[in-house]
């Protein structure tokens, strides 16, 4: 596919109109002029009495939720693109590899029992989940597509079961929030959640942006990497750490939002091609914009709120089936 700078630019700027629409829509609707006036009054610290309600809606409810949706969508999508490149497998993402369930278990464990932050616990258990799936699938110096997916499903089932055990012993006051969080929801978004997850996301996204040109080489296989002077195991480990930091930090604040990391990289590849130098920045923008859009629909489609993770799974499962049927079975060794 010939690279198109115009399509690339459209993907990069896609969050702007979607975020603007998301700011306007809701039970308390805002016009574009109202939003600009509210931002200006915030900057100048000159808030009129008639603007107080709008300020609360915009800056304490809607804006943190939209930013958290963007960061989570960016994190899931970019980590998915990285995993697909290093594992040479078009059907993997953090959800399929069990990272989502592992990170969710770690975050819930920290929330109930451990004296550490949920982000750190999510990263540790997310890394354990991905490492376990890779180790189980590794045989005869190679990892087959089908083995990696099956091992990821097993690891995901294991951590999901362990998470269910935690729910049995959890404080009843925390149980409802844990169950809702497992569905993938952004309704509890706050500035504190953004601030707590942002350092992990910045480190993870910096690693993947710096390694994006090497992802092209890693996607060719270990032999090609070695012939070009790269240490494939070292480079893969760095990418896995960066991708795990991204996905696990997103899970710790937004819950399990499945299959975003599977869909978005493929959609972007269909638009601009597989070159990771341009794919990764595009996935960052478009992945964030996608989850903002889906979350906006989920909170406006009915009188009650539907967890965004339900929507992404309903969209993602047919997409996964499509990719599964499209993948040549001969490549599944």
Tab-separated table of C-alpha atoms in Angstrom:
chain	number	residue	atom	x	y	z
A	1	UNK	CA	0.000	0.000	0.000
A	2	UNK	CA	1.319	3.433	-0.966
A	3	UNK	CA	1.723	5.734	2.010
A	4	UNK	CA	-0.605	8.748	1.979
A	5	UNK	CA	0.424	11.805	3.991
A	6	UNK	CA	-3.131	13.131	3.742
A	7	UNK	CA	-4.616	9.999	5.358
A	8	UNK	CA	-1.861	10.057	7.971
A	9	UNK	CA	-2.678	13.674	8.831
A	10	UNK	CA	-6.400	12.863	9.091
A	11	UNK	CA	-5.660	10.107	11.600
A	12	UNK	CA	-3.395	12.382	13.641
A	13	UNK	CA	-6.011	15.145	13.925
A	14	UNK	CA	-8.994	12.774	14.337
A	15	UNK	CA	-9.215	13.366	18.126
A	16	UNK	CA	-9.917	17.103	17.721
A	17	UNK	CA	-13.479	16.966	16.281
A	18	UNK	CA	-14.401	13.872	18.309
A	19	UNK	CA	-13.277	15.398	21.622
A	20	UNK	CA	-15.130	18.613	20.788
A	21	UNK	CA	-18.344	16.677	20.079
A	22	UNK	CA	-17.873	14.665	23.283
A	23	UNK	CA	-17.531	17.893	25.294
A	24	UNK	CA	-20.815	19.153	23.868
A	25	UNK	CA	-22.959	16.024	24.297
A	26	UNK	CA	-24.489	14.792	27.529
A	27	UNK	CA	-27.471	15.139	29.845
A	28	UNK	CA	-26.373	18.767	30.243
A	29	UNK	CA	-25.552	19.843	26.681
A	30	UNK	CA	-23.054	22.596	25.921
A	31	UNK	CA	-22.660	24.653	22.754
A	32	UNK	CA	-19.311	25.465	21.179
A	33	UNK	CA	-19.605	29.094	22.311
A	34	UNK	CA	-20.364	28.016	25.877
A	35	UNK	CA	-17.315	25.755	25.917
A	36	UNK	CA	-14.994	28.500	24.653
A	37	UNK	CA	-16.390	30.974	27.209
A	38	UNK	CA	-15.982	28.442	30.019
A	39	UNK	CA	-12.375	27.755	29.048
A	40	UNK	CA	-11.641	31.479	28.828
A	41	UNK	CA	-13.184	32.156	32.229
A	42	UNK	CA	-11.098	29.292	33.646
A	43	UNK	CA	-7.909	30.732	32.163
A	44	UNK	CA	-8.645	34.263	33.380
A	45	UNK	CA	-10.041	32.988	36.712
A	46	UNK	CA	-13.119	35.136	36.175
A	47	UNK	CA	-16.071	32.793	36.701
A	48	UNK	CA	-19.540	34.357	36.687
A	49	UNK	CA	-22.298	32.993	38.919
A	50	UNK	CA	-24.231	31.876	35.835
A	51	UNK	CA	-21.237	29.765	34.727
A	52	UNK	CA	-20.753	27.762	37.931
A	53	UNK	CA	-22.927	24.817	36.852
A	54	UNK	CA	-21.298	24.705	33.424
A	55	UNK	CA	-17.848	24.774	35.047
A	56	UNK	CA	-18.688	21.826	37.272
A	57	UNK	CA	-20.042	19.803	34.337
A	58	UNK	CA	-17.145	20.642	32.013
A	59	UNK	CA	-14.103	20.585	34.289
A	60	UNK	CA	-15.084	18.139	37.026
A	61	UNK	CA	-17.199	15.620	35.110
A	62	UNK	CA	-16.892	15.690	31.335
A	63	UNK	CA	-13.291	16.763	30.664
A	64	UNK	CA	-11.574	14.272	33.019
A	65	UNK	CA	-13.740	11.471	31.627
A	66	UNK	CA	-12.908	12.369	28.022
A	67	UNK	CA	-9.183	12.661	28.770
A	68	UNK	CA	-9.192	9.325	30.605
A	69	UNK	CA	-11.034	7.723	27.677
A	70	UNK	CA	-8.452	9.127	25.261
A	71	UNK	CA	-5.498	7.961	27.373
A	72	UNK	CA	-7.000	4.485	27.843
A	73	UNK	CA	-7.826	4.105	24.148
A	74	UNK	CA	-4.323	5.265	23.240
A	75	UNK	CA	-2.763	2.829	25.719
A	76	UNK	CA	-4.747	-0.250	24.665
A	77	UNK	CA	-4.329	0.471	20.939
A	78	UNK	CA	-0.601	1.216	21.021
A	79	UNK	CA	0.212	-1.781	23.203
A	80	UNK	CA	-1.819	-3.964	20.830
A	81	UNK	CA	0.122	-2.709	17.805
A	82	UNK	CA	3.414	-3.392	19.590
A	83	UNK	CA	2.424	-6.926	20.634
A	84	UNK	CA	1.256	-7.745	17.100
A	85	UNK	CA	4.618	-6.611	15.717
A	86	UNK	CA	6.946	-8.456	18.101
A	87	UNK	CA	4.910	-11.675	18.224
A	88	UNK	CA	4.353	-11.672	14.416
A	89	UNK	CA	0.711	-12.391	15.156
A	90	UNK	CA	-2.175	-10.268	13.819
A	91	UNK	CA	-4.651	-11.706	16.319
A	92	UNK	CA	-3.118	-10.671	19.643
A	93	UNK	CA	-3.554	-7.718	21.940
A	94	UNK	CA	-3.350	-7.154	25.677
A	95	UNK	CA	-6.843	-8.629	26.095
A	96	UNK	CA	-6.116	-11.833	24.140
A	97	UNK	CA	-2.712	-12.313	25.827
A	98	UNK	CA	-4.297	-12.232	29.281
A	99	UNK	CA	-2.643	-8.949	30.235
A	100	UNK	CA	-5.996	-7.280	30.871
A	101	UNK	CA	-7.143	-9.945	33.321
A	102	UNK	CA	-3.723	-10.120	34.983
A	103	UNK	CA	-3.541	-6.355	35.426
A	104	UNK	CA	-7.130	-6.275	36.691
A	105	UNK	CA	-6.325	-8.937	39.280
A	106	UNK	CA	-3.244	-7.017	40.411
A	107	UNK	CA	-5.126	-3.732	40.685
A	108	UNK	CA	-7.988	-5.348	42.620
A	109	UNK	CA	-5.530	-7.140	44.914
A	110	UNK	CA	-3.821	-3.826	45.687
A	111	UNK	CA	-7.167	-2.154	46.226
A	112	UNK	CA	-8.256	-4.762	48.788
A	113	UNK	CA	-5.092	-6.136	50.410
A	114	UNK	CA	-1.696	-4.870	49.186
A	115	UNK	CA	-0.053	-1.683	50.527
A	116	UNK	CA	1.069	-0.563	47.041
A	117	UNK	CA	-0.531	1.519	44.307
A	118	UNK	CA	-2.939	-0.194	41.929
A	119	UNK	CA	-0.835	0.950	38.934
A	120	UNK	CA	2.295	-0.824	40.209
A	121	UNK	CA	0.367	-3.996	41.082
A	122	UNK	CA	-1.387	-3.943	37.691
A	123	UNK	CA	1.976	-3.620	35.895
A	124	UNK	CA	3.551	-6.495	37.860
A	125	UNK	CA	0.682	-8.919	37.295
A	126	UNK	CA	0.200	-7.765	33.696
A	127	UNK	CA	3.850	-8.566	33.021
A	128	UNK	CA	3.431	-11.953	34.725
A	129	UNK	CA	0.405	-12.697	32.511
A	130	UNK	CA	2.158	-11.835	29.226
A	131	UNK	CA	5.346	-13.636	30.260
A	132	UNK	CA	3.393	-16.743	31.246
A	133	UNK	CA	1.445	-16.818	27.974
A	134	UNK	CA	4.663	-16.444	25.969
A	135	UNK	CA	6.502	-19.084	28.044
A	136	UNK	CA	3.686	-21.637	27.657
A	137	UNK	CA	3.510	-21.071	23.878
A	138	UNK	CA	7.312	-21.186	23.391
A	139	UNK	CA	8.423	-24.526	21.960
A	140	UNK	CA	11.350	-25.603	19.780
A	141	UNK	CA	12.720	-22.042	19.649
A	142	UNK	CA	9.516	-20.611	18.198
A	143	UNK	CA	6.074	-19.416	19.207
A	144	UNK	CA	3.163	-20.447	16.997
A	145	UNK	CA	0.170	-18.184	16.462
A	146	UNK	CA	-2.425	-20.624	17.719
A	147	UNK	CA	-0.378	-21.634	20.781
A	148	UNK	CA	0.071	-18.013	21.839
A	149	UNK	CA	-3.645	-17.283	21.541
A	150	UNK	CA	-4.643	-20.452	23.414
A	151	UNK	CA	-2.113	-19.836	26.184
A	152	UNK	CA	-3.343	-16.240	26.457
A	153	UNK	CA	-6.916	-17.481	26.807
A	154	UNK	CA	-5.846	-19.899	29.556
A	155	UNK	CA	-3.929	-17.225	31.466
A	156	UNK	CA	-6.861	-14.839	31.090
A	157	UNK	CA	-9.263	-17.484	32.433
A	158	UNK	CA	-6.932	-18.179	35.364
A	159	UNK	CA	-6.681	-14.535	36.436
A	160	UNK	CA	-10.408	-14.006	35.881
A	161	UNK	CA	-11.107	-16.917	38.239
A	162	UNK	CA	-8.687	-15.511	40.808
A	163	UNK	CA	-10.393	-12.135	40.482
A	164	UNK	CA	-13.729	-13.830	41.166
A	165	UNK	CA	-12.259	-15.350	44.337
A	166	UNK	CA	-11.187	-11.861	45.435
A	167	UNK	CA	-14.758	-10.672	44.984
A	168	UNK	CA	-16.001	-13.339	47.394
A	169	UNK	CA	-13.771	-12.002	50.168
A	170	UNK	CA	-14.050	-8.329	49.235
A	171	UNK	CA	-15.723	-5.711	51.373
A	172	UNK	CA	-19.378	-5.460	50.219
A	173	UNK	CA	-18.893	-1.712	49.838
A	174	UNK	CA	-16.072	-2.322	47.336
A	175	UNK	CA	-17.671	-5.301	45.592
A	176	UNK	CA	-20.073	-3.337	43.404
A	177	UNK	CA	-17.362	-0.979	42.184
A	178	UNK	CA	-15.071	-3.937	41.381
A	179	UNK	CA	-17.798	-5.717	39.386
A	180	UNK	CA	-18.635	-2.555	37.433
A	181	UNK	CA	-14.948	-1.856	36.894
A	182	UNK	CA	-14.457	-5.383	35.457
A	183	UNK	CA	-16.932	-4.491	32.701
A	184	UNK	CA	-14.757	-1.546	31.680
A	185	UNK	CA	-16.217	1.758	32.722
A	186	UNK	CA	-15.145	5.399	32.758
A	187	UNK	CA	-17.974	6.807	34.866
A	188	UNK	CA	-15.682	7.186	37.904
A	189	UNK	CA	-13.092	9.236	35.995
A	190	UNK	CA	-11.349	11.885	38.087
A	191	UNK	CA	-8.315	14.113	37.739
A	192	UNK	CA	-6.577	11.998	40.412
A	193	UNK	CA	-6.925	8.880	38.237
A	194	UNK	CA	-5.419	10.749	35.296
A	195	UNK	CA	-2.501	12.041	37.368
A	196	UNK	CA	-1.803	8.603	38.886
A	197	UNK	CA	-1.762	6.759	35.544
A	198	UNK	CA	-0.066	9.444	33.446
A	199	UNK	CA	3.570	8.754	34.529
A	200	UNK	CA	3.282	5.068	33.573
A	201	UNK	CA	1.645	5.945	30.256
A	202	UNK	CA	4.285	8.567	29.432
A	203	UNK	CA	7.105	6.080	30.068
A	204	UNK	CA	5.364	3.356	28.057
A	205	UNK	CA	4.491	5.561	25.097
A	206	UNK	CA	8.012	7.050	25.040
A	207	UNK	CA	9.526	3.564	24.848
A	208	UNK	CA	7.273	2.502	21.963
A	209	UNK	CA	7.737	5.755	20.039
A	210	UNK	CA	11.514	5.421	20.327
A	211	UNK	CA	11.371	1.766	19.255
A	212	UNK	CA	8.808	2.126	16.475
A	213	UNK	CA	11.338	1.859	13.642
A	214	UNK	CA	12.801	-1.270	15.260
A	215	UNK	CA	9.322	-2.806	15.346
A	216	UNK	CA	9.540	-3.046	11.550
A	217	UNK	CA	12.672	-5.182	11.922
A	218	UNK	CA	11.325	-7.226	14.837
A	219	UNK	CA	8.232	-8.077	12.807
A	220	UNK	CA	10.478	-9.787	10.223
A	221	UNK	CA	11.708	-12.438	12.668
A	222	UNK	CA	14.708	-13.147	14.883
A	223	UNK	CA	17.055	-14.219	12.070
A	224	UNK	CA	16.586	-10.966	10.173
A	225	UNK	CA	17.079	-8.980	13.397
A	226	UNK	CA	20.382	-10.700	14.138
A	227	UNK	CA	21.590	-10.217	10.568
A	228	UNK	CA	20.973	-6.480	10.969
A	229	UNK	CA	22.895	-6.313	14.246
A	230	UNK	CA	19.955	-6.211	16.662
A	231	UNK	CA	19.493	-8.369	19.734
A	232	UNK	CA	15.891	-9.548	19.232
A	233	UNK	CA	15.349	-10.833	22.779
A	234	UNK	CA	16.587	-7.602	24.352
A	235	UNK	CA	14.524	-5.423	22.018
A	236	UNK	CA	11.403	-7.559	22.539
A	237	UNK	CA	11.791	-7.338	26.318
A	238	UNK	CA	11.994	-3.537	26.188
A	239	UNK	CA	8.913	-3.360	23.947
A	240	UNK	CA	6.991	-5.801	26.179
A	241	UNK	CA	7.791	-3.680	29.249
A	242	UNK	CA	6.647	-0.492	27.484
A	243	UNK	CA	3.459	-2.075	26.125
A	244	UNK	CA	2.662	-3.680	29.478
A	245	UNK	CA	3.111	-0.365	31.305
A	246	UNK	CA	0.648	1.230	28.895
A	247	UNK	CA	-2.047	-1.436	29.007
A	248	UNK	CA	-1.792	-2.200	32.734
A	249	UNK	CA	-1.986	1.475	33.731
A	250	UNK	CA	-5.095	1.831	31.558
A	251	UNK	CA	-6.691	-1.246	33.143
A	252	UNK	CA	-5.967	0.081	36.644
A	253	UNK	CA	-8.040	3.230	36.043
A	254	UNK	CA	-10.652	2.184	33.473
A	255	UNK	CA	-11.102	-1.552	34.004
A	256	UNK	CA	-11.069	-4.265	31.348
A	257	UNK	CA	-11.959	-2.646	28.021
A	258	UNK	CA	-11.517	-5.498	25.600
A	259	UNK	CA	-10.336	-5.824	22.000
A	260	UNK	CA	-9.541	-2.132	21.368
A	261	UNK	CA	-5.892	-3.114	20.925
A	262	UNK	CA	-6.915	-5.731	18.376
A	263	UNK	CA	-9.182	-3.570	16.220
A	264	UNK	CA	-7.467	-0.190	16.017
A	265	UNK	CA	-4.023	-1.314	14.697
A	266	UNK	CA	-5.745	-3.295	11.921
A	267	UNK	CA	-8.030	-0.413	10.965
A	268	UNK	CA	-5.062	1.961	10.815
A	269	UNK	CA	-3.033	-0.529	8.728
A	270	UNK	CA	-5.907	-0.684	6.242
A	271	UNK	CA	-5.726	3.105	5.922
A	272	UNK	CA	-1.979	3.921	5.830
A	273	UNK	CA	-0.158	0.587	5.636
A	274	UNK	CA	2.002	-1.464	8.033
A	275	UNK	CA	5.040	0.825	8.484
A	276	UNK	CA	5.342	1.161	12.268
A	277	UNK	CA	7.143	4.508	11.983
A	278	UNK	CA	3.792	5.996	10.975
A	279	UNK	CA	1.506	3.309	12.394
A	280	UNK	CA	2.369	3.940	16.057
A	281	UNK	CA	1.691	7.728	16.026
A	282	UNK	CA	-1.524	7.121	14.061
A	283	UNK	CA	-2.687	4.430	16.477
A	284	UNK	CA	-2.012	6.777	19.407
A	285	UNK	CA	-4.329	9.430	17.962
A	286	UNK	CA	-6.987	7.227	16.394
A	287	UNK	CA	-7.118	4.758	19.290
A	288	UNK	CA	-7.734	7.560	21.756
A	289	UNK	CA	-10.343	9.138	19.492
A	290	UNK	CA	-12.102	5.783	19.022
A	291	UNK	CA	-12.600	5.167	22.738
A	292	UNK	CA	-13.763	8.756	23.298
A	293	UNK	CA	-16.348	8.217	20.550
A	294	UNK	CA	-17.546	4.858	21.926
A	295	UNK	CA	-17.728	6.231	25.468
A	296	UNK	CA	-19.728	9.229	24.250
A	297	UNK	CA	-22.207	6.849	22.616
A	298	UNK	CA	-22.385	4.637	25.719
A	299	UNK	CA	-23.301	7.547	28.005
A	300	UNK	CA	-25.831	9.113	25.623
A	301	UNK	CA	-27.578	6.173	23.957
A	302	UNK	CA	-29.863	5.426	26.919
A	303	UNK	CA	-31.226	7.097	30.038
A	304	UNK	CA	-28.814	4.969	32.085
A	305	UNK	CA	-25.118	4.449	31.496
A	306	UNK	CA	-23.812	1.346	29.722
A	307	UNK	CA	-20.189	0.356	30.538
A	308	UNK	CA	-17.968	1.164	27.576
A	309	UNK	CA	-16.281	-2.264	27.809
A	310	UNK	CA	-19.553	-3.897	26.769
A	311	UNK	CA	-19.647	-1.798	23.591
A	312	UNK	CA	-16.022	-2.480	22.632
A	313	UNK	CA	-16.529	-6.220	23.116
A	314	UNK	CA	-19.719	-6.211	21.018
A	315	UNK	CA	-17.778	-4.459	18.250
A	316	UNK	CA	-14.551	-6.395	18.758
A	317	UNK	CA	-15.842	-9.982	18.705
A	318	UNK	CA	-17.238	-9.796	15.121
A	319	UNK	CA	-14.013	-8.035	14.094
A	320	UNK	CA	-11.951	-10.829	15.684
A	321	UNK	CA	-14.012	-13.455	13.823
A	322	UNK	CA	-13.456	-11.535	10.580
A	323	UNK	CA	-9.687	-11.490	11.142
A	324	UNK	CA	-9.701	-15.157	12.120
A	325	UNK	CA	-11.416	-16.133	8.865
A	326	UNK	CA	-9.212	-13.805	6.845
A	327	UNK	CA	-5.968	-15.205	8.311
A	328	UNK	CA	-4.500	-17.963	6.168
A	329	UNK	CA	-4.670	-21.207	8.098
A	330	UNK	CA	-1.386	-22.225	6.560
A	331	UNK	CA	0.322	-19.562	8.650
A	332	UNK	CA	-0.955	-21.101	11.865
A	333	UNK	CA	1.684	-23.648	12.682
